[in-house]
PDB file of C-alpha atoms in Angstrom:
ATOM      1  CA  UNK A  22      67.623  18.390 -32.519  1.00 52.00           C
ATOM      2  CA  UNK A  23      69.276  20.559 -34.921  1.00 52.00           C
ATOM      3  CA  UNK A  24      70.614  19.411 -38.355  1.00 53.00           C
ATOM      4  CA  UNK A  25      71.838  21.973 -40.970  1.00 53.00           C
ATOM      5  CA  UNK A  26      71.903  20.935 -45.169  1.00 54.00           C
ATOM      6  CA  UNK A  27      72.962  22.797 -47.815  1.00 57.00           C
ATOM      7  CA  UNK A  28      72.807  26.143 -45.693  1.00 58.00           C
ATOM      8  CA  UNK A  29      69.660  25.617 -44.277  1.00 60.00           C
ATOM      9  CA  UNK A  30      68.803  24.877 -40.768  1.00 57.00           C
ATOM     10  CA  UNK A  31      66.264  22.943 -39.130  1.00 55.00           C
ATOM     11  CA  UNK A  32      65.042  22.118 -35.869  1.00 52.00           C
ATOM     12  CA  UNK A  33      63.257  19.133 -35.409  1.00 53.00           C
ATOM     13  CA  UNK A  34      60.840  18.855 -32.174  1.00 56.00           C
ATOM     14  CA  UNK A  35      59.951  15.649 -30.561  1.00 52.00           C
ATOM     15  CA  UNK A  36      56.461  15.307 -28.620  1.00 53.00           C
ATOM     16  CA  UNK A  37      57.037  13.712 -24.815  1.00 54.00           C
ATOM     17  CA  UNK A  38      53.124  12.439 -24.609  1.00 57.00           C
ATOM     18  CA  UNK A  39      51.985  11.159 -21.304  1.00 59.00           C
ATOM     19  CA  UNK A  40      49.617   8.547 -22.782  1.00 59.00           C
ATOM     20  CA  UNK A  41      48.676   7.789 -26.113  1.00 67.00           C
ATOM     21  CA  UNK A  42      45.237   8.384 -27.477  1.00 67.00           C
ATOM     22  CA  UNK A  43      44.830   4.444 -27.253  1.00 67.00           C
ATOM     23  CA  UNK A  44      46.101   3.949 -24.122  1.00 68.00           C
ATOM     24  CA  UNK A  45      43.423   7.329 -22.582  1.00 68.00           C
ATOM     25  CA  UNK A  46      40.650   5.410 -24.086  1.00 58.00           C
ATOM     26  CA  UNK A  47      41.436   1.949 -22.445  1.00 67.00           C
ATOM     27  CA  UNK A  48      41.837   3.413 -18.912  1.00 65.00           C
ATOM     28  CA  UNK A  49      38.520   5.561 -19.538  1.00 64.00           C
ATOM     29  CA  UNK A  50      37.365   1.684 -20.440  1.00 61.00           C
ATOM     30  CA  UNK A  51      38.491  -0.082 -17.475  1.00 61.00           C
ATOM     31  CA  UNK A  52      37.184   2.486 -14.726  1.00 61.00           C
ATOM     32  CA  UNK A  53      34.350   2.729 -16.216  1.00 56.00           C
ATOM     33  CA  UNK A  54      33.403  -1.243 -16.062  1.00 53.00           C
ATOM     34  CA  UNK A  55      35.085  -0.642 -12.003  1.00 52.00           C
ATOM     35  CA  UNK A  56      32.938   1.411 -11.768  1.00 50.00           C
ATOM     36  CA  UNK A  57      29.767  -0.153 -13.028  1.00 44.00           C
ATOM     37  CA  UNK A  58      30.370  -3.727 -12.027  1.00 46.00           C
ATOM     38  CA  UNK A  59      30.440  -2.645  -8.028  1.00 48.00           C
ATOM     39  CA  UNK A  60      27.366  -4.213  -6.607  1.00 56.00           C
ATOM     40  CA  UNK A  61      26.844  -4.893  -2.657  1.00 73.00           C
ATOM     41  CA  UNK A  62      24.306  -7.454  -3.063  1.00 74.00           C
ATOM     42  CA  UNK A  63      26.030 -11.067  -1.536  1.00 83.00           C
ATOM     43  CA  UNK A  64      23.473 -12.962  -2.673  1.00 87.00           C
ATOM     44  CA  UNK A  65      20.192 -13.318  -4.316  1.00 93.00           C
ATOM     45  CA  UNK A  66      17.468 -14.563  -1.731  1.00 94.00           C
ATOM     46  CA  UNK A  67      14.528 -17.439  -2.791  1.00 94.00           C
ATOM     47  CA  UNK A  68      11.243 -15.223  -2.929  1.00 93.00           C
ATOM     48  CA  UNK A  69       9.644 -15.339   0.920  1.00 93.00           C
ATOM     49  CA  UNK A  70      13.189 -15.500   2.125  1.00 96.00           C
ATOM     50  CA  UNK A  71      14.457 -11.842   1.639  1.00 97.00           C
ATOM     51  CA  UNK A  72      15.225  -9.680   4.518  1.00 97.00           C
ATOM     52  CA  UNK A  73      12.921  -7.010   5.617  1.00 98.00           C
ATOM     53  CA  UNK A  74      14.306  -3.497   6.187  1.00 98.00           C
ATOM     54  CA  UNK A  75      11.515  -1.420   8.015  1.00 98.00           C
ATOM     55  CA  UNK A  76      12.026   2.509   8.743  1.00 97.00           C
ATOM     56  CA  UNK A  77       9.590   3.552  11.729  1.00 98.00           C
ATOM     57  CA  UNK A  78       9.256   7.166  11.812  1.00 97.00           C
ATOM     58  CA  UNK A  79       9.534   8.149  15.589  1.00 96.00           C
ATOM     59  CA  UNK A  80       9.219  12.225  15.319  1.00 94.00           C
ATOM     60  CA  UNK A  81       7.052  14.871  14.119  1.00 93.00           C
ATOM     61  CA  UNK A  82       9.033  15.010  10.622  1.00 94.00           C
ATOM     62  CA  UNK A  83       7.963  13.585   7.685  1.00 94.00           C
ATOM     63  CA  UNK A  84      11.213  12.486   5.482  1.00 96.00           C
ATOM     64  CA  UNK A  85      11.200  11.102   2.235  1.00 97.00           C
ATOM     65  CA  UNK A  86      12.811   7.610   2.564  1.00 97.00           C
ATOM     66  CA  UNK A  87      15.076   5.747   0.256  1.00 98.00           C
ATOM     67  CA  UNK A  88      16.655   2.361  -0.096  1.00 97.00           C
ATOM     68  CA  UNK A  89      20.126   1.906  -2.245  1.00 96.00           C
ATOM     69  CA  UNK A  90      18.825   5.524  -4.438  1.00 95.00           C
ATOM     70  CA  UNK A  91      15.474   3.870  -4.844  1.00 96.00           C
ATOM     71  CA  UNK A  92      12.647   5.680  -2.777  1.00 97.00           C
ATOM     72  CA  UNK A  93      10.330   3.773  -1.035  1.00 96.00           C
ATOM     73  CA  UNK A  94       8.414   6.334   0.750  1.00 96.00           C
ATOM     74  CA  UNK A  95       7.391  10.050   0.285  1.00 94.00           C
ATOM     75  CA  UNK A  96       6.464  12.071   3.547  1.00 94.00           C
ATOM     76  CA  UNK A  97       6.335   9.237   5.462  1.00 96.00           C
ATOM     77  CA  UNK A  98       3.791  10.122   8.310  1.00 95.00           C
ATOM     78  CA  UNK A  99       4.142  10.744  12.306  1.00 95.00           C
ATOM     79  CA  UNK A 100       4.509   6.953  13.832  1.00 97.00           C
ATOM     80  CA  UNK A 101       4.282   5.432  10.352  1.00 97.00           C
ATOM     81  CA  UNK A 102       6.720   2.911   9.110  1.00 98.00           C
ATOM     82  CA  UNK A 103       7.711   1.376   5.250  1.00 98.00           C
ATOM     83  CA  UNK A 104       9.077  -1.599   4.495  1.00 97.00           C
ATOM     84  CA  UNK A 105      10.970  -3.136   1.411  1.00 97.00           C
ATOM     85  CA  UNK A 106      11.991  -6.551   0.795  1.00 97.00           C
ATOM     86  CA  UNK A 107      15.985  -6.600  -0.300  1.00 97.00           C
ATOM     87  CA  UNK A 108      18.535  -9.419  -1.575  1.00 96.00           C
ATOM     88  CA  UNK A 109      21.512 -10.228   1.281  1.00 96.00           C
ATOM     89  CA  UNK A 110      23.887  -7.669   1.526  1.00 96.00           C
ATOM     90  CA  UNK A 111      25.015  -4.208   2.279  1.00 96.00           C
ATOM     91  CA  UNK A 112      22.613  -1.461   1.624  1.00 96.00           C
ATOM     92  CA  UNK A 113      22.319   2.245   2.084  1.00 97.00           C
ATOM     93  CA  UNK A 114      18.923   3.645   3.644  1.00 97.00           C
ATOM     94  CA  UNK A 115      19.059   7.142   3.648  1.00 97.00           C
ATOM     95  CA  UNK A 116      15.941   9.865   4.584  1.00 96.00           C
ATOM     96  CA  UNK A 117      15.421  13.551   3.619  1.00 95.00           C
ATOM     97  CA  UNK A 118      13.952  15.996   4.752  1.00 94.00           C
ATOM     98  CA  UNK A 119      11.877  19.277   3.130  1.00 84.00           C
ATOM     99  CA  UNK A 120      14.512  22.482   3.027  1.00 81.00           C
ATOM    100  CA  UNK A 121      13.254  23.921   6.454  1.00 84.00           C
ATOM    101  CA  UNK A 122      12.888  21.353   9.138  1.00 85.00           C
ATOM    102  CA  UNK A 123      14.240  21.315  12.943  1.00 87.00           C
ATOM    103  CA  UNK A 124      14.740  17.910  11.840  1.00 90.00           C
ATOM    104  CA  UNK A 125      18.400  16.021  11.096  1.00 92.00           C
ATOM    105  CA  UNK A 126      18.563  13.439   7.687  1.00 93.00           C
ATOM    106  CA  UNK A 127      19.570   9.992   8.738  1.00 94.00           C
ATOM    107  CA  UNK A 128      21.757   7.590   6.788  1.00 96.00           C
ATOM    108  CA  UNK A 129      22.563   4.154   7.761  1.00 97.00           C
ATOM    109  CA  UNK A 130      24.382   1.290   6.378  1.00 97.00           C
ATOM    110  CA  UNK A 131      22.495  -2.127   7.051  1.00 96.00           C
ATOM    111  CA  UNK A 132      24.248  -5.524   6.337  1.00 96.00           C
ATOM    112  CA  UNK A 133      21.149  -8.023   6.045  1.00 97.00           C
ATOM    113  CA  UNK A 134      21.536 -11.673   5.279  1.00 96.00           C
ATOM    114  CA  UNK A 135      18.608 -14.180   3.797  1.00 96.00           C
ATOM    115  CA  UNK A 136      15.411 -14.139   6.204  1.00 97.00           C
ATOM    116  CA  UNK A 137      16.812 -11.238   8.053  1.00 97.00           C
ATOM    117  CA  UNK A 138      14.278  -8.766   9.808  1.00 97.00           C
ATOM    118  CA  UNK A 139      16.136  -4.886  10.349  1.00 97.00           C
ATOM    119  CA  UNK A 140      14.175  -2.053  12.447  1.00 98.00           C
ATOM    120  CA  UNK A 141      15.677   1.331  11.399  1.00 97.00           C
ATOM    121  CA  UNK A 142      13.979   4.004  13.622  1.00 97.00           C
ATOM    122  CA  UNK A 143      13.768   7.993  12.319  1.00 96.00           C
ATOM    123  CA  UNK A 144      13.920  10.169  15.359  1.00 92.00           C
TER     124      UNK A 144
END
């Protein structure tokens, strides 16, 4: 916008801002409690009642195992298995292996209710 006064001429600038400083910090707010609040656990089991996720190791490997990030086992022998106790619900059970292996990392996704019993098998 131009406006001119007493032989003088200026030129006024208006900012187009996609968001407002308030309205960046809200967002950042809101995904990160999406974020944070996602939980796969259905429901809380009585103690003696949880399911039982066992990993039998079925090859010559010997992978680290983990349960939802948490590991459970490290090197896990030849025809050894690990179990954990877990709440109902979806979790992720995932192996690694040392950098040079023949071997292949597994990852499964086990839904498990109350009282439940799961054999995962590492091959």
């Amino acid at each position: 916008m131009l406006k001119s006064g007493h032989g003088r001429m200026y030129h006024y600038r208006t900012k187009e801002k996609f968001m407002s400083k308030n309205q960046r910090c809200t967002l950042a707010v809101a995904m990160l409690l999406l974020v944070s609040c996602k939980s796969d656990i259905t429901e809380v089991c009585d103690e003696g009642n949880k399911a039982v996720i066992t990993v039998y190791n079925n090859s010559l490997c010997t992978p680290d195992v983990s349960v939802n990030g948490d590991e459970i086992a490290s090197d896990l022998g030849i025809l050894d298995e690990v179990s954990v106790q877990v709440d109902a619900g979806s979790h992720e059970v995932t192996t690694t292996l040392s950098l040079f292996t023949l071997c292949t990392a597994l990852d499964w996704e086990v839904e498990v209710a109350c009282g439940d019993t799961v054999l995962l098998t590492f091959e």
